[in-house]
Coordinates of C-alpha atoms (C1' of nucleotides) and ligand atoms in Angstrom, one line a residue:
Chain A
X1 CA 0.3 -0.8 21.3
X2 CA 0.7 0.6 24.7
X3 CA -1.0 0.5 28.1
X4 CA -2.0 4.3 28.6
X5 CA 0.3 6.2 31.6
X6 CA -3.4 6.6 33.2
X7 CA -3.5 2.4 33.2
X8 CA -0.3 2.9 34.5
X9 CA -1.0 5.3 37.2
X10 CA -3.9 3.2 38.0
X11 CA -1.6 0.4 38.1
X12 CA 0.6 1.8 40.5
X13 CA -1.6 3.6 42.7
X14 CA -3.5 0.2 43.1
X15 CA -0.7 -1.4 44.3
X16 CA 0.2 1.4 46.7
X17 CA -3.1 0.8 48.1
X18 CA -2.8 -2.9 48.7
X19 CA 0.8 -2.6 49.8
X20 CA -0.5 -0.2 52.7
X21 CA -3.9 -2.5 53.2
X22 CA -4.7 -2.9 57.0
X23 CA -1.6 -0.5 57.7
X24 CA -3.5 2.7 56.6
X25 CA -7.2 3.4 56.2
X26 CA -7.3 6.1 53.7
X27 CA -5.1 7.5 51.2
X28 CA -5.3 10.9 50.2
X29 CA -4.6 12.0 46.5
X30 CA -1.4 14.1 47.4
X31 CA 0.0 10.9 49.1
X32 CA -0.2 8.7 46.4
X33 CA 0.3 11.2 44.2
X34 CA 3.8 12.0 45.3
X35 CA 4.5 8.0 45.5
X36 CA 4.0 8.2 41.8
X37 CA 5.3 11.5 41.0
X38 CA 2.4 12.7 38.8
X39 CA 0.1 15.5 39.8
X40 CA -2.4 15.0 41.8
X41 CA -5.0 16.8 39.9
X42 CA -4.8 14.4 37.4
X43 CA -4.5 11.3 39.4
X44 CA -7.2 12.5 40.8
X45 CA -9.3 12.2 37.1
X46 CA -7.5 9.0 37.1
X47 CA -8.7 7.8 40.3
X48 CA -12.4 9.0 39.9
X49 CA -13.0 6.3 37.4
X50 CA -12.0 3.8 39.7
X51 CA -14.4 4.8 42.3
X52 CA -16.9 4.8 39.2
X53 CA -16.3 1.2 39.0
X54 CA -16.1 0.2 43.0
X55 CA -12.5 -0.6 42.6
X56 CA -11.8 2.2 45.6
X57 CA -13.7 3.8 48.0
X58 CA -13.6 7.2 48.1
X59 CA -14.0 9.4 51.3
X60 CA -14.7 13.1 51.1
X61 CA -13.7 15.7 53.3
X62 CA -11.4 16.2 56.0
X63 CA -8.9 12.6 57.0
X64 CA -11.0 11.3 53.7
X65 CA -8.8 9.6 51.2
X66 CA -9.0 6.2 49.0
X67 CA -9.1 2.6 50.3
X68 CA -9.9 -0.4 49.1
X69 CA -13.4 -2.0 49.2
X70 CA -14.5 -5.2 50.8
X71 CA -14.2 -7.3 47.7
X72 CA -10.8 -6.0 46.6
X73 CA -9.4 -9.5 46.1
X74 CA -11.4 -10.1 42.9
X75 CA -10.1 -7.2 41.3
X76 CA -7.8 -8.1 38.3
X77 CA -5.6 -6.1 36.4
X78 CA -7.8 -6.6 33.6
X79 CA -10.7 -4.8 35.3
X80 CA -8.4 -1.8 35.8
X81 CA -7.2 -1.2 32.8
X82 CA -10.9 -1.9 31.2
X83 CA -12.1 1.0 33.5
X84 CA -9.4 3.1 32.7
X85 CA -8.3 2.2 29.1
X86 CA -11.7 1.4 28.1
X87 CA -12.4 -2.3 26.7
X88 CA -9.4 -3.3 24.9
X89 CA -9.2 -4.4 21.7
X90 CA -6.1 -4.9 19.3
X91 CA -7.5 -4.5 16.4
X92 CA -10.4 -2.3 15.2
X93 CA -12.0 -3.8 11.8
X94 CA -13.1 -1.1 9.3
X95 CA -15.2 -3.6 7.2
X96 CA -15.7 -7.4 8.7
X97 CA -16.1 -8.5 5.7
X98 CA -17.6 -11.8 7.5
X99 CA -17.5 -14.1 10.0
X100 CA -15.3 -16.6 8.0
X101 CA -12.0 -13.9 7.7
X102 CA -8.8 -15.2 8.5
X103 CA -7.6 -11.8 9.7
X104 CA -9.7 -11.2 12.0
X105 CA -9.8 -14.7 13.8
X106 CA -6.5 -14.3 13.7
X107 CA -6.2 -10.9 15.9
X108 CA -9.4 -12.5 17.4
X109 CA -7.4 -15.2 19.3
X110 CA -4.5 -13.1 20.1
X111 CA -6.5 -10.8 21.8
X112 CA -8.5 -13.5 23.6
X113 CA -5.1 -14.6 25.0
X114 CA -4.3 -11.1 26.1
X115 CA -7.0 -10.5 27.5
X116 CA -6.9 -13.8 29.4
X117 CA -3.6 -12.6 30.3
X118 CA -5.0 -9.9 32.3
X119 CA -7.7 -11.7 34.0
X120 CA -5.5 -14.0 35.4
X121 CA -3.7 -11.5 37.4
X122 CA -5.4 -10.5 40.4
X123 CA -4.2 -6.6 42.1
X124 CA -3.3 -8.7 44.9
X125 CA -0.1 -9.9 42.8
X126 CA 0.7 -6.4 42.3
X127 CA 3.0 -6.1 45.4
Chain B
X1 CA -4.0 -0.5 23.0
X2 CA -4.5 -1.5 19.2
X3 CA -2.8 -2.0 16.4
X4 CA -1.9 0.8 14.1
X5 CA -4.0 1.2 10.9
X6 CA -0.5 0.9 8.9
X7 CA -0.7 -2.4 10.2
X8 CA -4.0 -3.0 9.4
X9 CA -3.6 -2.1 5.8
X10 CA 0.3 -4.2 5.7
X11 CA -1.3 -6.9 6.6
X12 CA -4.5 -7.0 4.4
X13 CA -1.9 -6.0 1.9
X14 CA 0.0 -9.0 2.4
X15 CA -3.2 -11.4 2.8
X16 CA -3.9 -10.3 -1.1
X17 CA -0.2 -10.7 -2.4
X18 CA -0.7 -14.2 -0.9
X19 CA -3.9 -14.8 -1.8
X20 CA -2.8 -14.0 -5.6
X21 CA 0.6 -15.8 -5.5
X22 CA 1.3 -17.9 -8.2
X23 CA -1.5 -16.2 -10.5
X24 CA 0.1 -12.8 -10.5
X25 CA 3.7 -12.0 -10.6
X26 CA 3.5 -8.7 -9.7
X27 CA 0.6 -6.1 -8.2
X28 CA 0.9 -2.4 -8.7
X29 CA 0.5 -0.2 -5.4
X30 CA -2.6 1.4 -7.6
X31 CA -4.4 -2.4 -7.8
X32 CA -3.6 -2.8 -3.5
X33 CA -4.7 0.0 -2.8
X34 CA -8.5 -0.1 -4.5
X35 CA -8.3 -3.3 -2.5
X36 CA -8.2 -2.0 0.2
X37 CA -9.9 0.8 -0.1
X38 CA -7.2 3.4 0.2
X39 CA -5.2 6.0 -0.6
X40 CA -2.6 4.6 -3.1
X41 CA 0.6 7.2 -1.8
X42 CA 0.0 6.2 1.5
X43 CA 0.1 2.7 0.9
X44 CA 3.1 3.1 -1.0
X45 CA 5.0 4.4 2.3
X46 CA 3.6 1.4 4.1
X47 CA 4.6 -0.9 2.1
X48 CA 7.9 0.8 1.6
X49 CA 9.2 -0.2 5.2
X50 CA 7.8 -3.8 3.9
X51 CA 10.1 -4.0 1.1
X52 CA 13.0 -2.6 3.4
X53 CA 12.9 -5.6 5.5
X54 CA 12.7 -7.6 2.6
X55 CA 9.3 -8.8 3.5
X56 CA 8.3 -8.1 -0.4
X57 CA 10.0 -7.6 -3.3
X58 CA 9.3 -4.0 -5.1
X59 CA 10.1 -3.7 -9.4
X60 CA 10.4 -0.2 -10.5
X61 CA 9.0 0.9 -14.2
X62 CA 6.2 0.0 -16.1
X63 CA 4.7 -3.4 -15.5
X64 CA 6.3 -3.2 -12.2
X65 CA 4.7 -3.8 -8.7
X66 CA 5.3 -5.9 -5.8
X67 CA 5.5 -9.8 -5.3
X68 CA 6.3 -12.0 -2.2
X69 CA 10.0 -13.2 -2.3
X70 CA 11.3 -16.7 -2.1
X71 CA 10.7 -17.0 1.4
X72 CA 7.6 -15.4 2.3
X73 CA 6.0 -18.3 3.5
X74 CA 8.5 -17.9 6.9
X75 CA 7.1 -14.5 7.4
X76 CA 5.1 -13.8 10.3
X77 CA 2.4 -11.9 11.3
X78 CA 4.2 -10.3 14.3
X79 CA 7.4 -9.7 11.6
X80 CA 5.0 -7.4 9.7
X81 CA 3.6 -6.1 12.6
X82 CA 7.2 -4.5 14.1
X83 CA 8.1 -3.8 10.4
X84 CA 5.1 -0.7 10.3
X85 CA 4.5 -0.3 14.3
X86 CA 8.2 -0.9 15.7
X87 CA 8.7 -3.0 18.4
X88 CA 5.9 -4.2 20.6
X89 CA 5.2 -3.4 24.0
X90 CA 2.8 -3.0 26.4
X91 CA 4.2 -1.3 28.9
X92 CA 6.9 1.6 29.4
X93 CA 8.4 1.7 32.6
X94 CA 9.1 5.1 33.4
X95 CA 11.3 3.9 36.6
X96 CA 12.7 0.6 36.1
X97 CA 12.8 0.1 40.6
X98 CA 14.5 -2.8 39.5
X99 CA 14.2 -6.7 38.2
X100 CA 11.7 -7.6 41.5
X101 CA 9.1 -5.3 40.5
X102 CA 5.9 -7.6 40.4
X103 CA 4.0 -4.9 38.1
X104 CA 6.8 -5.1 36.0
X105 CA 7.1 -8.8 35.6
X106 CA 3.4 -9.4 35.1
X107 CA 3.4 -7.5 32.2
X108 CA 6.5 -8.6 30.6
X109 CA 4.3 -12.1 31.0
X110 CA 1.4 -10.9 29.1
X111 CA 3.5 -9.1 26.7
X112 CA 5.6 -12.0 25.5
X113 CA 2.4 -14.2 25.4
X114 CA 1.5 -11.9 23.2
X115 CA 4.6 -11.8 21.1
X116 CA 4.3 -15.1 20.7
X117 CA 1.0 -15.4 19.8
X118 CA 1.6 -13.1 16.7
X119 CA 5.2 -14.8 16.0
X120 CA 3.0 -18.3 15.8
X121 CA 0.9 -16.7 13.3
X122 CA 2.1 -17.0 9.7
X123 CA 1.0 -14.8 6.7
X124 CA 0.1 -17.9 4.9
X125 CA -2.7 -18.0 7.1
X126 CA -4.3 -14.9 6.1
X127 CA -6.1 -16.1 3.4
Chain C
dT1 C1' -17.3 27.5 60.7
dT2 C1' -13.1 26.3 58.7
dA3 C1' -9.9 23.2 56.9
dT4 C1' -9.5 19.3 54.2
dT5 C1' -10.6 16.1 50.9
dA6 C1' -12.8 14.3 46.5
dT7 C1' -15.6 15.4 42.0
dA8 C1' -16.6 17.4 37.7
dG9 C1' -16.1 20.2 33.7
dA10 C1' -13.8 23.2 30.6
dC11 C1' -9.8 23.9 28.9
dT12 C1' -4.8 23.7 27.0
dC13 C1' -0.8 21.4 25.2
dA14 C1' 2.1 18.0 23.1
dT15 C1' 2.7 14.2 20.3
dA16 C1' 2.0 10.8 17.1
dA17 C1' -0.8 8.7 13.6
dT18 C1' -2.7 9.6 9.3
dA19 C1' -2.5 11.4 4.9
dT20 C1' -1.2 14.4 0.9
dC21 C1' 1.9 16.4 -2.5
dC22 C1' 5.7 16.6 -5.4
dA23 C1' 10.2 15.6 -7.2
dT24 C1' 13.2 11.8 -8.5
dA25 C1' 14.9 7.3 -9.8
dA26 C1' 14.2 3.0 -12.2
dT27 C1' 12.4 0.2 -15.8
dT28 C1' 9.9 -1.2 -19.8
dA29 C1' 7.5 -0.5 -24.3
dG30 C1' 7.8 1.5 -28.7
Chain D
dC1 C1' 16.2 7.6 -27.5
dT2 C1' 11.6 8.9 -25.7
dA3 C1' 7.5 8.4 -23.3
dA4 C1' 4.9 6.0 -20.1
dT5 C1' 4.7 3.6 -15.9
dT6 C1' 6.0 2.3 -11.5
dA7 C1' 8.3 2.8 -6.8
dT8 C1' 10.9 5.9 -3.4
dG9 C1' 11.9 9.7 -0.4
dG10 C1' 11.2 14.2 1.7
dA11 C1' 8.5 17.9 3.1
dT12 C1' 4.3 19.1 4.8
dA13 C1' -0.5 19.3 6.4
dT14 C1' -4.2 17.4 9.1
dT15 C1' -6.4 15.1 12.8
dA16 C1' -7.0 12.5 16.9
dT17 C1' -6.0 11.5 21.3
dG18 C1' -3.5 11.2 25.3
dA19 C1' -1.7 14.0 28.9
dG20 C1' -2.1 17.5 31.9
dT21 C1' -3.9 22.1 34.2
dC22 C1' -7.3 25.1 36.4
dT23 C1' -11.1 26.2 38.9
dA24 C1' -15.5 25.8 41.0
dT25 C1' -18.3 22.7 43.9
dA26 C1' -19.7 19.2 47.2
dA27 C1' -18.8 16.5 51.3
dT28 C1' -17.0 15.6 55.8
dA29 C1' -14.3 16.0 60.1
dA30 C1' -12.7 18.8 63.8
Ligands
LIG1 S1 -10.6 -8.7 5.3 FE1 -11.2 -9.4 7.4 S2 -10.1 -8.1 8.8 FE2 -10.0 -7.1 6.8 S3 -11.7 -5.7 6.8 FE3 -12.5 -7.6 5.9 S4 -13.3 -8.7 7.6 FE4 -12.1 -7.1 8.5
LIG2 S1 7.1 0.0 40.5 FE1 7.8 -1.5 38.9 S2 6.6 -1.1 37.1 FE2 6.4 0.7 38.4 S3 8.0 2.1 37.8 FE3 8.9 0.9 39.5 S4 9.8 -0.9 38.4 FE4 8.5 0.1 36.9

DNA sequence: TTATTATAGACTCATAATATCCATAATTAG
DNA sequence: CTAATTATGGATATTATGAGTCTATAATAA
């Protein structure tokens, strides 16, 4: 029951980026990379999924690099590890044997709380 | 992020030892598992770490089986949880940069939200 | 045109969850 | 006592998935 090391990276290399917001305009991979001390080919994977989304901005080619976009301050760390993680659910039901079953209302609510949780917390709290 | 299937299959195990409390005494691992639909050696090693923190009772030898003990109705859903899974947590910092770290802290929040979420939950409810 | 940067896909590797098998111990019925 | 029934424990196999690498390609600035 873990947050995957990509969420984490994502995690991180989110809050690098805000931390450095109006400072720095881009970010290159390598840069953040080496904050986090993970390769950069893979936070690069990582990464690409977040531009998916339009939680970055990514800029090609020479002085390119990541930034934030316009509309970073909505972000939550819920959407991040959604993107990254995939929806999350605690608990996967092999039957559902109805709508009326205790166990499943039961993991229902917790995860609504989680989930909650998350939503709560902007990227902007990150730093 | 989800919960184990060991879990899954403890805690539909312990729904039904609830759920026939009082008009059983004891349920064979044979009976659980066609219950829930699975195999009945590797239930038996589920249910195994159950018994070892007393959160059932296991009789050896014919007409044996398993059975809730005195105080089952104090056991938790988050008590059966750690019994199969371990420990919950959401997060594994890799670093620990120390007890200011806001990425840190946030999750800790969610996390122990969480915790308690499942510790509020008891198995009497599962039925 | 060249250097720099991101993207995408195929691929490998490691690890843990899942599951099976079998031998052994405990208990009861007869 | 013996045979049948039940749980336990260890070894092992299988599978799934996360984690990570490599390489070729596209985009962009200088
Ligand atoms: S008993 Fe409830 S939780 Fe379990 S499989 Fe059926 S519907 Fe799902
Ligand atoms: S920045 Fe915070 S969460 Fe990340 S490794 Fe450091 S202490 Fe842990």
């Amino acid at each position: 029951m873990k947050v995957s090391k990509g969420t984490d990276y994502a995690l991180h290399a989110m809050a690098y980026l805000v931390s450095q917001n109006g400072k720095r305009d881009k970010l290159p991979v390598q840069e953040l990379a080496g904050k986090l001390d993970v390769s950069s080919t893979y936070l690069s994977k990582i990464l690409a999924r977040l531009v998916k989304q339009k939680y970055i901005v990514a800029t090609s080619g020479a002085k390119g690099g990541y930034s934030l976009p316009a509309d970073w301050e909505d972000i939550s760390v819920y959407d991040i590890i959604v993107a990254i993680d995939g929806e999350l659910t605690l608990f996967e039901d092999s039957f559902n044997h109805g709508d009326e079953c205790k166990i499943q209302r039961l993991m229902m609510e917790v995860e609504a709380d989680m989930i909650e949780g998350f939503k709560k917390k902007s990227v902007e709290e990150l730093i």
